[in-house]
DNA sequence: TCGAATTCCGACCGGTATTGTCTTATTTTA
DNA sequence: TAAAATAAGACAATACCGGTCGGAATTCGA
């Protein structure tokens, strides 16, 4: 049905929150309570983002999470993939998950191309854009914004 | 994880098959066996497509399914939505499935915008394009191909 | 130095959606 | 009339996902 996972949703919420907060760290509990998200789950999501180097964490009292770099340099594609793994529109998009019809399938390539399109759509939307709820600033032709990796 | 459902996959395979076959009808069994898809399941998928007027069916011996219109006038978005219902990237995309964080969520609008982008990506890829495995013909700017409904 | 706050990690469970199977009825043609 | 096909719905198996729990390590402040 082509949905984001709830965790990805939470991740984006947190990322936006942290982007708006600037350099001040925020704890998992704080974010969770602010948006009505189960604390443990939010923590796990943040951990995942930290391990993928989208966030930096600081343990101990008064610890918390901060963005690892400017929100202009992170796309929602980065966040999604950090949480849910690589975007795979079809089962055959990844090597390890082989589908029964692989041999006879006639839509593999076109569908793979569609996946690419979706990925660029996700890749050209930065966290900064998310934070300042701006509908993408004119989008100069030929310019790829932020960290979108065509080889990913 | 942003995946198509298996049924949607099957539907696209069938649509392409029927597009290539032109005006000659094909039975569910025939398609199913050719691609190694469970017959009953394929049948159900085709029925769904028929009810959504993407296919026309003919009962009885030597019956089967044909495309209801030119493959140039059908997009993969049409097929996906016929099978899996409206594309909802987030739980809040539809009225009936209200999410817990709706009140406090800070990424509703940006995410809705992303959904739109994905939808156009899906809408601008026709079944004809799928059939002739062509990587979209230059894509003249400002032109929307086929049946893409911005209000859907 | 001690204790509280916090990140970190993995394992587990229950509900829900998806996939696939089965059965039966109906329609059409040979 | 018999065979082939659509049509429709019930049902089981299973995969996935959201959420929970428990425990360990780390840092800071009193
Ligand atoms: S091989 Fe074909 S049927 Fe299997 S996952 Fe890929 S696109 Fe879908
Ligand atoms: S309201 Fe926010 S958290 Fe809930 S589904 Fe929509 S985007 Fe996701």
Coordinates of C-alpha atoms (C1' of nucleotides) and ligand atoms in Angstrom, one line a residue:
Chain A
X1 CA 0.0 0.0 0.0
X2 CA 3.1 2.1 -0.3
X3 CA 3.2 3.5 3.2
X4 CA 6.0 4.8 5.4
X5 CA 6.4 2.9 8.6
X6 CA 5.4 4.5 11.8
X7 CA 8.9 4.6 13.0
X8 CA 9.9 6.5 9.9
X9 CA 7.2 8.9 10.7
X10 CA 8.5 9.3 14.2
X11 CA 12.0 9.8 12.9
X12 CA 10.9 12.6 10.7
X13 CA 9.1 14.3 13.5
X14 CA 12.1 14.0 15.7
X15 CA 14.4 15.3 13.0
X16 CA 12.3 18.3 12.4
X17 CA 12.1 18.9 16.1
X18 CA 15.9 18.8 16.5
X19 CA 16.4 20.9 13.4
X20 CA 14.2 23.7 14.9
X21 CA 16.0 23.4 18.2
X22 CA 19.3 24.2 16.6
X23 CA 22.3 23.3 18.7
X24 CA 20.6 22.5 21.9
X25 CA 20.3 18.8 22.6
X26 CA 17.0 17.1 23.3
X27 CA 16.4 13.8 25.2
X28 CA 14.3 11.0 23.9
X29 CA 11.8 11.4 26.7
X30 CA 11.4 15.1 26.0
X31 CA 10.6 14.6 22.3
X32 CA 8.4 11.6 22.9
X33 CA 6.2 13.3 25.5
X34 CA 5.9 16.4 23.3
X35 CA 4.4 14.5 20.5
X36 CA 2.7 11.7 22.3
X37 CA 5.0 9.0 21.1
X38 CA 5.8 5.9 23.3
X39 CA 9.1 6.8 25.0
X40 CA 10.8 3.4 24.5
X41 CA 10.0 3.4 20.8
X42 CA 11.2 6.9 20.3
X43 CA 14.4 6.1 22.0
X44 CA 15.0 3.2 19.7
X45 CA 14.3 5.3 16.7
X46 CA 16.7 7.9 17.8
X47 CA 19.4 5.3 18.5
X48 CA 19.0 4.1 15.0
X49 CA 19.4 7.5 13.6
X50 CA 22.4 8.1 15.8
X51 CA 24.1 4.9 14.6
X52 CA 23.6 5.9 11.0
X53 CA 25.3 9.2 11.9
X54 CA 22.3 11.4 11.3
X55 CA 22.4 12.3 15.0
X56 CA 25.0 12.6 17.6
X57 CA 24.2 11.3 21.1
X58 CA 25.5 12.2 24.4
X59 CA 25.0 9.9 27.3
X60 CA 24.5 10.6 31.0
X61 CA 22.5 13.2 32.8
X62 CA 21.5 16.1 30.7
X63 CA 22.5 14.1 27.7
X64 CA 20.4 13.8 24.5
X65 CA 20.5 14.0 20.8
X66 CA 21.6 16.7 18.3
X67 CA 21.8 16.8 14.5
X68 CA 25.1 15.6 13.3
X69 CA 25.2 18.2 10.5
X70 CA 23.2 21.0 9.0
X71 CA 19.6 20.0 8.2
X72 CA 20.2 21.3 4.7
X73 CA 22.5 18.4 4.2
X74 CA 20.1 15.7 5.1
X75 CA 17.2 14.5 3.0
X76 CA 14.1 12.6 4.1
X77 CA 15.4 9.8 2.0
X78 CA 18.4 9.6 4.4
X79 CA 16.1 9.4 7.4
X80 CA 13.7 6.8 5.9
X81 CA 16.6 4.6 4.8
X82 CA 18.3 4.9 8.2
X83 CA 15.1 3.6 9.8
X84 CA 13.6 1.1 7.4
X85 CA 16.6 0.1 5.4
X86 CA 17.0 0.7 1.7
X87 CA 13.8 1.8 -0.2
X88 CA 12.6 -1.3 -2.0
X89 CA 9.5 -0.8 -4.0
X90 CA 9.6 -4.4 -5.1
X91 CA 10.8 -7.6 -3.4
X92 CA 13.5 -7.9 -6.1
X93 CA 15.1 -4.6 -5.4
X94 CA 17.5 -6.2 -3.0
X95 CA 19.6 -9.2 -3.6
X96 CA 18.8 -11.1 -0.5
X97 CA 15.0 -11.2 -0.9
X98 CA 14.5 -13.1 -4.1
X99 CA 11.0 -13.4 -5.4
X100 CA 9.4 -16.4 -6.9
X101 CA 8.6 -14.8 -10.3
X102 CA 12.1 -13.3 -10.8
X103 CA 12.9 -15.5 -13.8
X104 CA 9.8 -14.8 -15.7
X105 CA 8.9 -11.3 -14.5
X106 CA 8.4 -8.7 -17.2
X107 CA 8.2 -5.6 -15.1
X108 CA 11.4 -5.7 -13.1
X109 CA 13.2 -3.1 -15.0
X110 CA 10.4 -0.5 -15.3
X111 CA 9.6 -0.9 -11.7
X112 CA 13.2 -0.5 -10.7
X113 CA 13.2 2.8 -12.7
X114 CA 10.1 3.9 -10.8
X115 CA 11.8 3.2 -7.6
X116 CA 14.6 5.5 -8.7
X117 CA 12.2 8.2 -9.3
X118 CA 10.6 7.9 -5.9
X119 CA 14.0 7.9 -4.4
X120 CA 15.0 11.1 -6.0
X121 CA 11.7 12.6 -4.9
X122 CA 12.5 11.7 -1.4
X123 CA 16.1 12.7 -1.8
X124 CA 15.4 16.2 -3.0
X125 CA 13.5 17.1 0.1
X126 CA 15.8 18.2 2.9
X127 CA 15.2 18.3 6.6
X128 CA 15.7 22.0 6.5
X129 CA 12.9 22.2 4.0
X130 CA 10.8 20.1 6.4
X131 CA 11.6 22.4 9.3
X132 CA 10.7 25.6 7.6
X133 CA 7.5 24.3 6.1
X134 CA 8.5 25.8 2.7
X135 CA 7.2 24.1 -0.5
X136 CA 10.6 23.7 -2.0
X137 CA 12.3 26.9 -3.1
X138 CA 11.8 27.1 -6.9
X139 CA 13.9 24.1 -7.5
X140 CA 16.5 25.3 -10.0
X141 CA 16.7 22.9 -12.9
X142 CA 19.6 20.4 -12.9
X143 CA 20.4 21.1 -9.3
X144 CA 20.2 18.2 -6.9
X145 CA 19.8 19.5 -3.4
X146 CA 21.5 18.0 -0.3
X147 CA 22.6 14.5 0.2
X148 CA 20.9 12.5 -2.5
X149 CA 23.0 9.5 -3.6
X150 CA 22.2 8.3 -7.0
X151 CA 24.2 5.2 -6.4
X152 CA 22.3 4.2 -3.3
Chain B
X1 CA 9.4 0.3 4.0
X2 CA 7.5 1.8 1.1
X3 CA 6.8 -1.4 -0.9
X4 CA 4.2 -2.2 -3.4
X5 CA 2.0 -5.1 -2.4
X6 CA 2.5 -8.4 -4.2
X7 CA -0.9 -8.2 -5.7
X8 CA 0.0 -4.8 -7.2
X9 CA 3.1 -6.5 -8.7
X10 CA 1.0 -9.2 -10.1
X11 CA -1.5 -6.7 -11.5
X12 CA 1.3 -4.8 -13.3
X13 CA 2.7 -8.0 -14.8
X14 CA -0.8 -8.9 -16.1
X15 CA -1.4 -5.5 -17.4
X16 CA 1.8 -5.5 -19.4
X17 CA 1.1 -9.0 -20.6
X18 CA -2.3 -7.9 -21.8
X19 CA -0.9 -4.7 -23.4
X20 CA 1.5 -6.7 -25.4
X21 CA -1.2 -9.2 -26.5
X22 CA -3.2 -6.4 -28.0
X23 CA -6.8 -7.2 -28.7
X24 CA -6.6 -10.9 -28.0
X25 CA -8.1 -11.8 -24.6
X26 CA -6.2 -13.9 -22.1
X27 CA -7.5 -16.0 -19.3
X28 CA -6.5 -15.8 -15.7
X29 CA -5.1 -19.3 -15.8
X30 CA -3.0 -18.6 -18.9
X31 CA -1.3 -15.5 -17.3
X32 CA -0.9 -17.1 -14.0
X33 CA 0.8 -20.2 -15.4
X34 CA 3.1 -18.2 -17.6
X35 CA 4.5 -16.2 -14.7
X36 CA 4.2 -18.7 -11.9
X37 CA 1.6 -16.9 -10.0
X38 CA -1.1 -18.8 -8.0
X39 CA -4.1 -19.1 -10.3
X40 CA -6.7 -18.2 -7.7
X41 CA -4.9 -15.1 -6.6
X42 CA -4.3 -13.9 -10.1
X43 CA -7.9 -14.4 -10.8
X44 CA -8.9 -12.2 -7.9
X45 CA -6.5 -9.5 -9.0
X46 CA -7.9 -9.5 -12.5
X47 CA -11.4 -9.3 -11.2
X48 CA -10.5 -6.3 -9.2
X49 CA -9.0 -4.6 -12.2
X50 CA -12.1 -5.4 -14.2
X51 CA -14.3 -3.9 -11.6
X52 CA -12.3 -0.8 -11.7
X53 CA -12.8 -0.7 -15.4
X54 CA -9.2 -1.1 -16.3
X55 CA -10.0 -4.4 -17.9
X56 CA -13.1 -5.9 -19.6
X57 CA -13.9 -9.5 -18.9
X58 CA -15.7 -12.1 -20.9
X59 CA -17.1 -15.1 -19.2
X60 CA -17.6 -18.6 -20.4
X61 CA -15.4 -20.9 -22.4
X62 CA -12.7 -19.0 -24.3
X63 CA -13.4 -16.0 -22.2
X64 CA -10.8 -13.9 -20.5
X65 CA -9.6 -10.4 -20.0
X66 CA -8.7 -7.5 -22.3
X67 CA -7.6 -4.0 -21.6
X68 CA -10.5 -1.6 -21.5
X69 CA -8.6 1.1 -23.3
X70 CA -5.3 2.0 -24.9
X71 CA -2.4 1.3 -22.6
X72 CA -1.3 4.8 -23.3
X73 CA -4.2 6.0 -21.3
X74 CA -3.5 4.0 -18.2
X75 CA -0.8 4.7 -15.6
X76 CA 0.8 2.5 -13.1
X77 CA -0.8 4.7 -10.5
X78 CA -4.2 3.7 -11.8
X79 CA -3.3 0.0 -11.4
X80 CA -1.8 0.4 -8.0
X81 CA -4.8 2.3 -6.7
X82 CA -7.2 -0.1 -8.2
X83 CA -5.6 -2.9 -6.3
X84 CA -4.4 -1.4 -3.1
X85 CA -6.7 1.6 -2.8
X86 CA -5.5 5.2 -2.6
X87 CA -1.8 5.7 -2.1
X88 CA -1.4 6.8 1.5
X89 CA 2.2 7.5 2.5
X90 CA 1.1 8.3 6.0
X91 CA -1.7 7.1 8.1
X92 CA -3.2 10.6 8.1
X93 CA -3.6 10.6 4.4
X94 CA -7.1 9.3 4.7
X95 CA -9.8 10.5 6.9
X96 CA -10.9 7.2 8.3
X97 CA -7.5 6.1 9.7
X98 CA -6.7 8.8 12.2
X99 CA -3.3 8.7 13.8
X100 CA -2.6 9.2 17.5
X101 CA -0.2 12.1 16.9
X102 CA -2.4 14.0 14.5
X103 CA -2.9 17.0 16.8
X104 CA 0.7 17.5 17.6
X105 CA 2.3 16.3 14.4
X106 CA 4.7 18.7 12.8
X107 CA 5.3 16.9 9.5
X108 CA 1.8 16.3 8.2
X109 CA 1.9 18.9 5.5
X110 CA 5.4 18.2 4.1
X111 CA 4.7 14.5 4.0
X112 CA 1.5 15.1 2.2
X113 CA 3.4 17.0 -0.3
X114 CA 5.8 14.2 -0.7
X115 CA 2.9 11.8 -1.3
X116 CA 1.8 14.1 -4.1
X117 CA 5.2 13.9 -5.7
X118 CA 5.2 10.1 -5.5
X119 CA 1.8 10.0 -7.0
X120 CA 2.8 12.1 -10.0
X121 CA 5.9 9.9 -10.4
X122 CA 3.5 6.9 -10.6
X123 CA 1.0 8.7 -12.7
X124 CA 3.4 9.8 -15.4
X125 CA 4.4 6.2 -16.2
X126 CA 1.9 4.6 -18.5
X127 CA 1.2 0.9 -19.1
X128 CA 2.3 1.4 -22.7
X129 CA 5.6 2.7 -21.4
X130 CA 5.8 -0.4 -19.3
X131 CA 5.1 -2.7 -22.2
X132 CA 7.7 -1.2 -24.5
X133 CA 10.4 -1.1 -22.0
X134 CA 11.3 2.5 -22.9
X135 CA 12.9 4.8 -20.4
X136 CA 10.3 7.5 -20.8
X137 CA 10.5 9.5 -24.1
X138 CA 12.4 12.7 -23.1
X139 CA 9.5 13.9 -20.9
X140 CA 8.6 17.3 -22.4
X141 CA 8.3 19.8 -19.6
X142 CA 4.9 20.7 -18.4
X143 CA 3.3 17.8 -20.0
X144 CA 1.4 15.3 -17.9
X145 CA 1.0 12.0 -19.6
X146 CA -2.0 9.7 -19.5
X147 CA -4.5 9.5 -16.8
X148 CA -3.0 11.2 -13.8
X149 CA -5.7 12.8 -11.6
X150 CA -4.2 15.6 -9.5
X151 CA -7.4 15.6 -7.4
X152 CA -7.2 11.9 -6.5
Chain C
dT1 C1' 31.8 9.1 46.0
dC2 C1' 27.1 8.0 45.2
dG3 C1' 22.9 8.2 42.8
dA4 C1' 19.9 9.9 39.3
dA5 C1' 19.3 10.6 34.5
dT6 C1' 20.1 9.2 30.2
dT7 C1' 21.6 6.6 26.2
dC8 C1' 22.2 1.9 24.5
dC9 C1' 20.9 -2.9 23.1
dG10 C1' 18.5 -7.0 22.4
dA11 C1' 14.7 -10.0 23.1
dC12 C1' 9.9 -10.7 23.2
dC13 C1' 4.8 -10.4 22.4
dG14 C1' 0.4 -9.5 20.3
dG15 C1' -2.4 -7.5 16.7
dT16 C1' -3.1 -6.7 12.0
dA17 C1' -2.4 -6.9 7.2
dT18 C1' -1.1 -9.8 3.4
dT19 C1' -0.8 -13.9 1.0
dG20 C1' -2.5 -17.8 -0.6
dT21 C1' -6.1 -21.7 -0.7
dC22 C1' -10.5 -23.6 -1.0
dT23 C1' -15.4 -23.8 -2.3
dT24 C1' -19.3 -22.7 -4.7
dA25 C1' -22.2 -20.3 -8.1
dT26 C1' -22.8 -18.4 -12.7
dT27 C1' -22.1 -17.7 -17.5
dT28 C1' -20.8 -18.8 -22.1
dT29 C1' -19.3 -21.7 -25.8
dA30 C1' -18.3 -26.0 -28.3
Chain D
dT1 C1' -24.8 -31.2 -21.8
dA2 C1' -20.0 -30.7 -20.5
dA3 C1' -16.1 -28.0 -20.3
dA4 C1' -14.0 -23.7 -19.5
dA5 C1' -14.0 -19.6 -17.7
dT6 C1' -15.4 -15.6 -14.6
dA7 C1' -17.3 -14.1 -10.0
dA8 C1' -17.4 -13.9 -5.1
dG9 C1' -16.5 -14.9 -0.6
dA10 C1' -14.8 -17.6 3.5
dC11 C1' -10.8 -19.1 5.7
dA12 C1' -6.0 -20.5 7.2
dA13 C1' -1.1 -19.5 7.3
dT14 C1' 2.2 -16.4 7.8
dA15 C1' 5.0 -12.2 7.7
dC16 C1' 5.4 -7.8 9.4
dC17 C1' 5.1 -4.0 12.6
dG18 C1' 4.2 -1.4 16.6
dG19 C1' 4.9 -1.5 21.1
dT20 C1' 6.9 -3.3 25.7
dC21 C1' 10.3 -4.9 29.0
dG22 C1' 14.6 -5.6 31.3
dG23 C1' 19.2 -4.8 31.9
dA24 C1' 23.8 -2.6 31.2
dA25 C1' 26.9 1.3 30.5
dT26 C1' 27.8 6.2 30.9
dT27 C1' 27.8 10.8 32.4
dC28 C1' 26.8 14.6 35.5
dG29 C1' 25.6 16.8 39.7
dA30 C1' 25.0 16.9 44.6
Ligands
LIG1 S1 10.8 -10.0 -9.9 FE1 8.9 -9.1 -10.7 S2 7.3 -9.9 -9.4 FE2 9.2 -10.4 -8.3 S3 9.5 -8.6 -7.0 FE3 10.6 -8.1 -8.9 S4 9.1 -6.9 -10.0 FE4 7.9 -8.0 -8.4
LIG2 S1 -0.3 12.9 11.7 FE1 1.9 12.9 11.6 S2 2.5 11.1 12.7 FE2 0.3 10.8 12.2 S3 0.3 9.8 10.2 FE3 0.2 11.9 9.7 S4 2.4 12.5 9.4 FE4 2.4 10.5 10.5

